[in-house]
Tab-separated table of C-alpha atoms in Angstrom:
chain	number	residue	atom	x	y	z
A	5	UNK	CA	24.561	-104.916	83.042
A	6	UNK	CA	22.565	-107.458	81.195
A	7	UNK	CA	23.229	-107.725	77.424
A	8	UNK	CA	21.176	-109.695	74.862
A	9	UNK	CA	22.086	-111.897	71.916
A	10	UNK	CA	21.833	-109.377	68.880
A	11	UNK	CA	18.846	-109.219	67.015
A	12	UNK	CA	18.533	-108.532	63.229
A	13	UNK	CA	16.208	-105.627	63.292
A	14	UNK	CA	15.309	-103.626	66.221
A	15	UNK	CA	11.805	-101.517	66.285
A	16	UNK	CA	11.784	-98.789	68.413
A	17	UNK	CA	7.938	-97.707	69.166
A	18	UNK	CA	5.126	-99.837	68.991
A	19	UNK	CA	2.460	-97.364	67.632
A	20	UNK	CA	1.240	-98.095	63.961
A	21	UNK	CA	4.645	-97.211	62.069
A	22	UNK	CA	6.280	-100.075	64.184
A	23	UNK	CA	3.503	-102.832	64.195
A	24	UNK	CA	3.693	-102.221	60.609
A	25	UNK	CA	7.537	-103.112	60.259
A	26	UNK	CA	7.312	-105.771	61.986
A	27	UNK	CA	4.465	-106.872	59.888
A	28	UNK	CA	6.397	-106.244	56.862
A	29	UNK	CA	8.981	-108.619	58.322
A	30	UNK	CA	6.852	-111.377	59.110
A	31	UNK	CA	8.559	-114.508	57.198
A	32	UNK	CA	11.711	-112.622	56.612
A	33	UNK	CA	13.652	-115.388	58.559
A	34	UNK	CA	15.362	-112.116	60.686
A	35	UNK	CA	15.412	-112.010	64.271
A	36	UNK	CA	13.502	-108.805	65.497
A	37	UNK	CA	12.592	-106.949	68.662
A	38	UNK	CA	9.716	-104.136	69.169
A	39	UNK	CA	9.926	-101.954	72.113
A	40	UNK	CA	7.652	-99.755	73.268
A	41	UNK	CA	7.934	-97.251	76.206
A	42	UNK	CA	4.349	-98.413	77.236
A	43	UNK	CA	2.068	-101.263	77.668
A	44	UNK	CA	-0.481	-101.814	75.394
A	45	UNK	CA	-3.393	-101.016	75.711
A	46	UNK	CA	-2.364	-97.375	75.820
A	47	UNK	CA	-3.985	-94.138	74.842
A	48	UNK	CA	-2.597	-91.533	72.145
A	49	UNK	CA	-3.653	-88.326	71.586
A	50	UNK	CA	-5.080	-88.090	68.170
A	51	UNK	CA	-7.882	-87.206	66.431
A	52	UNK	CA	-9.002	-91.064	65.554
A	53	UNK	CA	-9.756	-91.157	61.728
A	54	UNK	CA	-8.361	-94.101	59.777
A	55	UNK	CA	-7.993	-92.931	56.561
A	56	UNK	CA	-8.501	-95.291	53.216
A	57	UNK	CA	-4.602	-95.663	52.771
A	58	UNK	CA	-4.207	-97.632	55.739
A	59	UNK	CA	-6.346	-100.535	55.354
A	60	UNK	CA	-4.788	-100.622	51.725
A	61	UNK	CA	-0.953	-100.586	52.577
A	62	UNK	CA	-2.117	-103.457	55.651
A	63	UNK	CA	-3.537	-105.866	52.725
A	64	UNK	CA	-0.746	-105.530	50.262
A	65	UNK	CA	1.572	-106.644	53.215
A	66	UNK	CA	-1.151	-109.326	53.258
A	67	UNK	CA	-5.019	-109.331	52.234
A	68	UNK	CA	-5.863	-110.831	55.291
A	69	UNK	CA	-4.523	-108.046	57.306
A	70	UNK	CA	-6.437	-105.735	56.500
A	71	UNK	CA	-10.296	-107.695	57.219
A	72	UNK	CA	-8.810	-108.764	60.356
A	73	UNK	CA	-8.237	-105.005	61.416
A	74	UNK	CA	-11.565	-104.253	60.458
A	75	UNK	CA	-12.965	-107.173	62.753
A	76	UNK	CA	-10.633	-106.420	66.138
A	77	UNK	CA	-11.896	-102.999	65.941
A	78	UNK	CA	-15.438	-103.584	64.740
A	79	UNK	CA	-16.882	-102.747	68.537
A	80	UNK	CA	-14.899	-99.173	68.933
A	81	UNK	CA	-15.139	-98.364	65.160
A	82	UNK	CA	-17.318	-96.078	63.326
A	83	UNK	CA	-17.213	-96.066	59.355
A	84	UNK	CA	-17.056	-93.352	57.664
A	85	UNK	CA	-18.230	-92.281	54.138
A	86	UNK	CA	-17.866	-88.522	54.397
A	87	UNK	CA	-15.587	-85.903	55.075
A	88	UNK	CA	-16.516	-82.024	55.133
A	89	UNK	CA	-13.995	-79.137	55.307
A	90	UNK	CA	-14.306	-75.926	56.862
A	91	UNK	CA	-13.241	-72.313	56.329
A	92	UNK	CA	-13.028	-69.489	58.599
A	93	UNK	CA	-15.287	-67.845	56.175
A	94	UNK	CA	-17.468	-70.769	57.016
A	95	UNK	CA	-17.093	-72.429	53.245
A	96	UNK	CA	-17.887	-76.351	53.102
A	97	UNK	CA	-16.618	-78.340	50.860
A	98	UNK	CA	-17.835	-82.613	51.293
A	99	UNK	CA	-15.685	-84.880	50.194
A	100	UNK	CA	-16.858	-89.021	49.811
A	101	UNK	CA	-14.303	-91.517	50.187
A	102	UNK	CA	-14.098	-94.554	47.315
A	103	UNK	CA	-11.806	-96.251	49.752
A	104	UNK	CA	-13.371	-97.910	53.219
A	105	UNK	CA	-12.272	-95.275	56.029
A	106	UNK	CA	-13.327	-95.421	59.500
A	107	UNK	CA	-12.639	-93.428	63.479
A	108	UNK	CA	-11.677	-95.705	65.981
A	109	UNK	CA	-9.639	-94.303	69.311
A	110	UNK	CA	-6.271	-94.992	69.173
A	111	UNK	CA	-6.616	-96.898	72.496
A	112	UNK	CA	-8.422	-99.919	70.233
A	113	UNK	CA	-6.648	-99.199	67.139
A	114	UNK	CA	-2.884	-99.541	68.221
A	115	UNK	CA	-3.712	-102.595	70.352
A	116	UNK	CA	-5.260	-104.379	67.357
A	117	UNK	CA	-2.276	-103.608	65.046
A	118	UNK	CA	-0.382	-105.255	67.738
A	119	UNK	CA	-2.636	-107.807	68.254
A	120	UNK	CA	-1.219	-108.652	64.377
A	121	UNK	CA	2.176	-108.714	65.339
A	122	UNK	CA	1.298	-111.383	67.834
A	123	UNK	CA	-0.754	-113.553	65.992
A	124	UNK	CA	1.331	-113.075	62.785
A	125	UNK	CA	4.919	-112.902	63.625
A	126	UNK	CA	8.149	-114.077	65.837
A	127	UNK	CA	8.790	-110.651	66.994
A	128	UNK	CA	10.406	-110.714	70.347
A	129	UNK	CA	7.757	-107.638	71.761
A	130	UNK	CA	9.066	-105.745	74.613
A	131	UNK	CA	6.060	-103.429	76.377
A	132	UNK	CA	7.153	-101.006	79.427
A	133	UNK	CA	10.323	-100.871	78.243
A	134	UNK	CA	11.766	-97.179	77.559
A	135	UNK	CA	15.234	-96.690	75.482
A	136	UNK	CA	16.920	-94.454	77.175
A	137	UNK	CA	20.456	-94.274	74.870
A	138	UNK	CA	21.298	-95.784	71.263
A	139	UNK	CA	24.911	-95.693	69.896
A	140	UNK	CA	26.964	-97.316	67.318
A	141	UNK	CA	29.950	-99.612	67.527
A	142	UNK	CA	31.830	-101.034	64.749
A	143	UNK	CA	29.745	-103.491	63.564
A	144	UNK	CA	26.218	-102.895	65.717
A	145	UNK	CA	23.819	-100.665	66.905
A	146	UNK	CA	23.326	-100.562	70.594
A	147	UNK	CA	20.247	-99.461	73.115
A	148	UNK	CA	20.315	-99.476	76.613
A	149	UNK	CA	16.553	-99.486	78.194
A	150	UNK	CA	15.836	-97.498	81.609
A	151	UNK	CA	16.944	-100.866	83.543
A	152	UNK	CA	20.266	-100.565	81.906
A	153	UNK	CA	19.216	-103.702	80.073
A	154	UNK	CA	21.345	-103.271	76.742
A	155	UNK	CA	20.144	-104.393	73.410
A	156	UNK	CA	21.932	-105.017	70.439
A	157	UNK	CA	21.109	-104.728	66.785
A	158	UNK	CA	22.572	-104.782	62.927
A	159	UNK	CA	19.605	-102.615	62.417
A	160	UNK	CA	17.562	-100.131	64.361
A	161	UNK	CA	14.551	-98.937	63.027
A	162	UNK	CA	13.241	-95.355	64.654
A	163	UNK	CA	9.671	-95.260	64.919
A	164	UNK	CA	8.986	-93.577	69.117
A	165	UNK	CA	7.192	-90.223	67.225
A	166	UNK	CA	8.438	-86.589	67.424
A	167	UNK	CA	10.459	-87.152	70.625
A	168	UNK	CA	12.441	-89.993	69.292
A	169	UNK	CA	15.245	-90.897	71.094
A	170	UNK	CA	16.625	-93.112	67.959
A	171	UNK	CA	16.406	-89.835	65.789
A	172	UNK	CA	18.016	-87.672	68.624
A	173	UNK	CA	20.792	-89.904	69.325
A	174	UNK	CA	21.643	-91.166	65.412
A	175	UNK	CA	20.489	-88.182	62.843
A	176	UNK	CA	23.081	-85.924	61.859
A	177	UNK	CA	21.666	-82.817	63.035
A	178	UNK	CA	18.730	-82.689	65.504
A	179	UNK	CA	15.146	-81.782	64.161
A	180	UNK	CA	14.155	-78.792	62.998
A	181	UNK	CA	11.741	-77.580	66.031
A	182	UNK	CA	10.960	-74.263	64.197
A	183	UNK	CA	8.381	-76.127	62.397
A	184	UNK	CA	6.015	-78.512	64.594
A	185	UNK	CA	2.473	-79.302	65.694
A	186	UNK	CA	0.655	-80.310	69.161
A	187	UNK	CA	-2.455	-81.705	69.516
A	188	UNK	CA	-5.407	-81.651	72.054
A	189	UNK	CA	-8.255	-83.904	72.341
A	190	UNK	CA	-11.458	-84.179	74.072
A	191	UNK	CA	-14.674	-86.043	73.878
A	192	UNK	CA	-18.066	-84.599	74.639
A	193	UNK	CA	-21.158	-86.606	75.375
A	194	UNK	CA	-24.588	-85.318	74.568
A	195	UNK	CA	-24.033	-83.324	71.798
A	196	UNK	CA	-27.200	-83.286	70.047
A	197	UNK	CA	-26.703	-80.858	67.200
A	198	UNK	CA	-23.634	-82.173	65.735
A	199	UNK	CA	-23.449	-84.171	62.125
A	200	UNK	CA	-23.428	-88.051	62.728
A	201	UNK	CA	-21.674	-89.670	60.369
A	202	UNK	CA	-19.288	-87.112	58.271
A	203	UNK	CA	-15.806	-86.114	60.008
A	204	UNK	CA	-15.485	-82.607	59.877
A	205	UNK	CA	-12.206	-80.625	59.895
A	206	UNK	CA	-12.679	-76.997	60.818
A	207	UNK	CA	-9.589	-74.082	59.814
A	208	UNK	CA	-9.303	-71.666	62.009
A	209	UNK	CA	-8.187	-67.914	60.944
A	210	UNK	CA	-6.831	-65.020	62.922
A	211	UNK	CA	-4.046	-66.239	65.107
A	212	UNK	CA	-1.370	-65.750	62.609
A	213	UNK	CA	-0.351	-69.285	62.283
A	214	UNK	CA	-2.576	-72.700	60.912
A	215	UNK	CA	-4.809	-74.068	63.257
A	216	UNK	CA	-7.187	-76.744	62.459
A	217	UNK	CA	-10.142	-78.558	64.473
A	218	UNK	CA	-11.084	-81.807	63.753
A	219	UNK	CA	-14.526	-83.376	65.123
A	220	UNK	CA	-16.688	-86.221	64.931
């Protein structure tokens, strides 16, 4: 069984909540490691806006960030300016956005946050690569990947979603699955009747539990 030298900090999940710690620890001087399940580019199921927020936290990591997001994503991106919400009772409210928002598929979006971590960082990235089992030992934190490759880290960062075997394995009592979401996506062609720009999130009523459409 093959067994690395330790790293400092070990990411587990390569989506945006990973990219972005090891963003955040660009400079640090720490040895770290991001594994991802996948290889990039990948697909997620989501419904593709970019809210205002996130271009803000990227440029106080660093201003540059943030305009170089905007430019690997410029050719799958659409900004928007506009937001409407939608009752059952088929109310509308429009809301604008002061920040800069914009939808771009996840597909383009997580590969450009990566594409950060690889122009901006040390980070030892490790794509295809599923953890299988984390555990701690006295004085580390240890995962073992599909291969039965075993890593070892003073610090493992969780960030593989709802399913996450760092949270499973290391949280004191398992998540609450009484309280969740799922998602479904699709994308339609030829829709001629549909707004253009404003990204519209529609409630739905009568099922006895919160449901919500989102569209573009």
């Amino acid at each position: 069984m093959a067994a690395t030298p330790p790293y400092d900090v070990l990411i587990v999940g390569a989506g945006p909540a990973g990219a972005a710690c090891a963003l955040a620890l660009a400079g640090s001087g720490l040895r770290v490691a991001l594994v991802d399940k996948a290889r990039f580019p990948r697909d997620k199921v989501c419904g593709d806006a970019i809210p205002g927020p996130t271009l803000k936290a990227l440029a106080r990591l660093k201003p540059e960030y943030a305009q170089e997001l905007r430019n690997l994503t410029q050719a799958h991106r659409t900004d928007v300016r506009t937001s409407r919400l939608l009752s059952p009772a088929g109310a509308e409210v429009s809301v604008e956005w002061r920040a800069p928002a914009f939808n771009s598929p996840r597909l383009h979006f997580d590969e450009a946050l990566l594409t950060l971590v690889r122009r901006h960082t040390t980070t030892t990235l490790l794509e295809g690569d599923a953890v299988k089992k984390v555990w701690q030992t006295d004085e580390l934190v240890m995962a073992q990947l599909a291969d039965q490759t075993e890593l070892r880290a003073r610090l493992i960062i969780g960030c593989d979603g709802a399913h996450s075997v760092v949270g499973r394995s290391l949280l004191p009592q398992p998540l609450n699955r009484a309280r969740h979401c799922a998602a479904v996506r699709a994308y339609y062609r030829g829709v001629t009747d549909a707004p253009k720009r404003p990204v519209s999130f529609c409630f739905c009523g009568g099922t006895g539990r919160g449901t919500a459409g989102f569209f573009r």
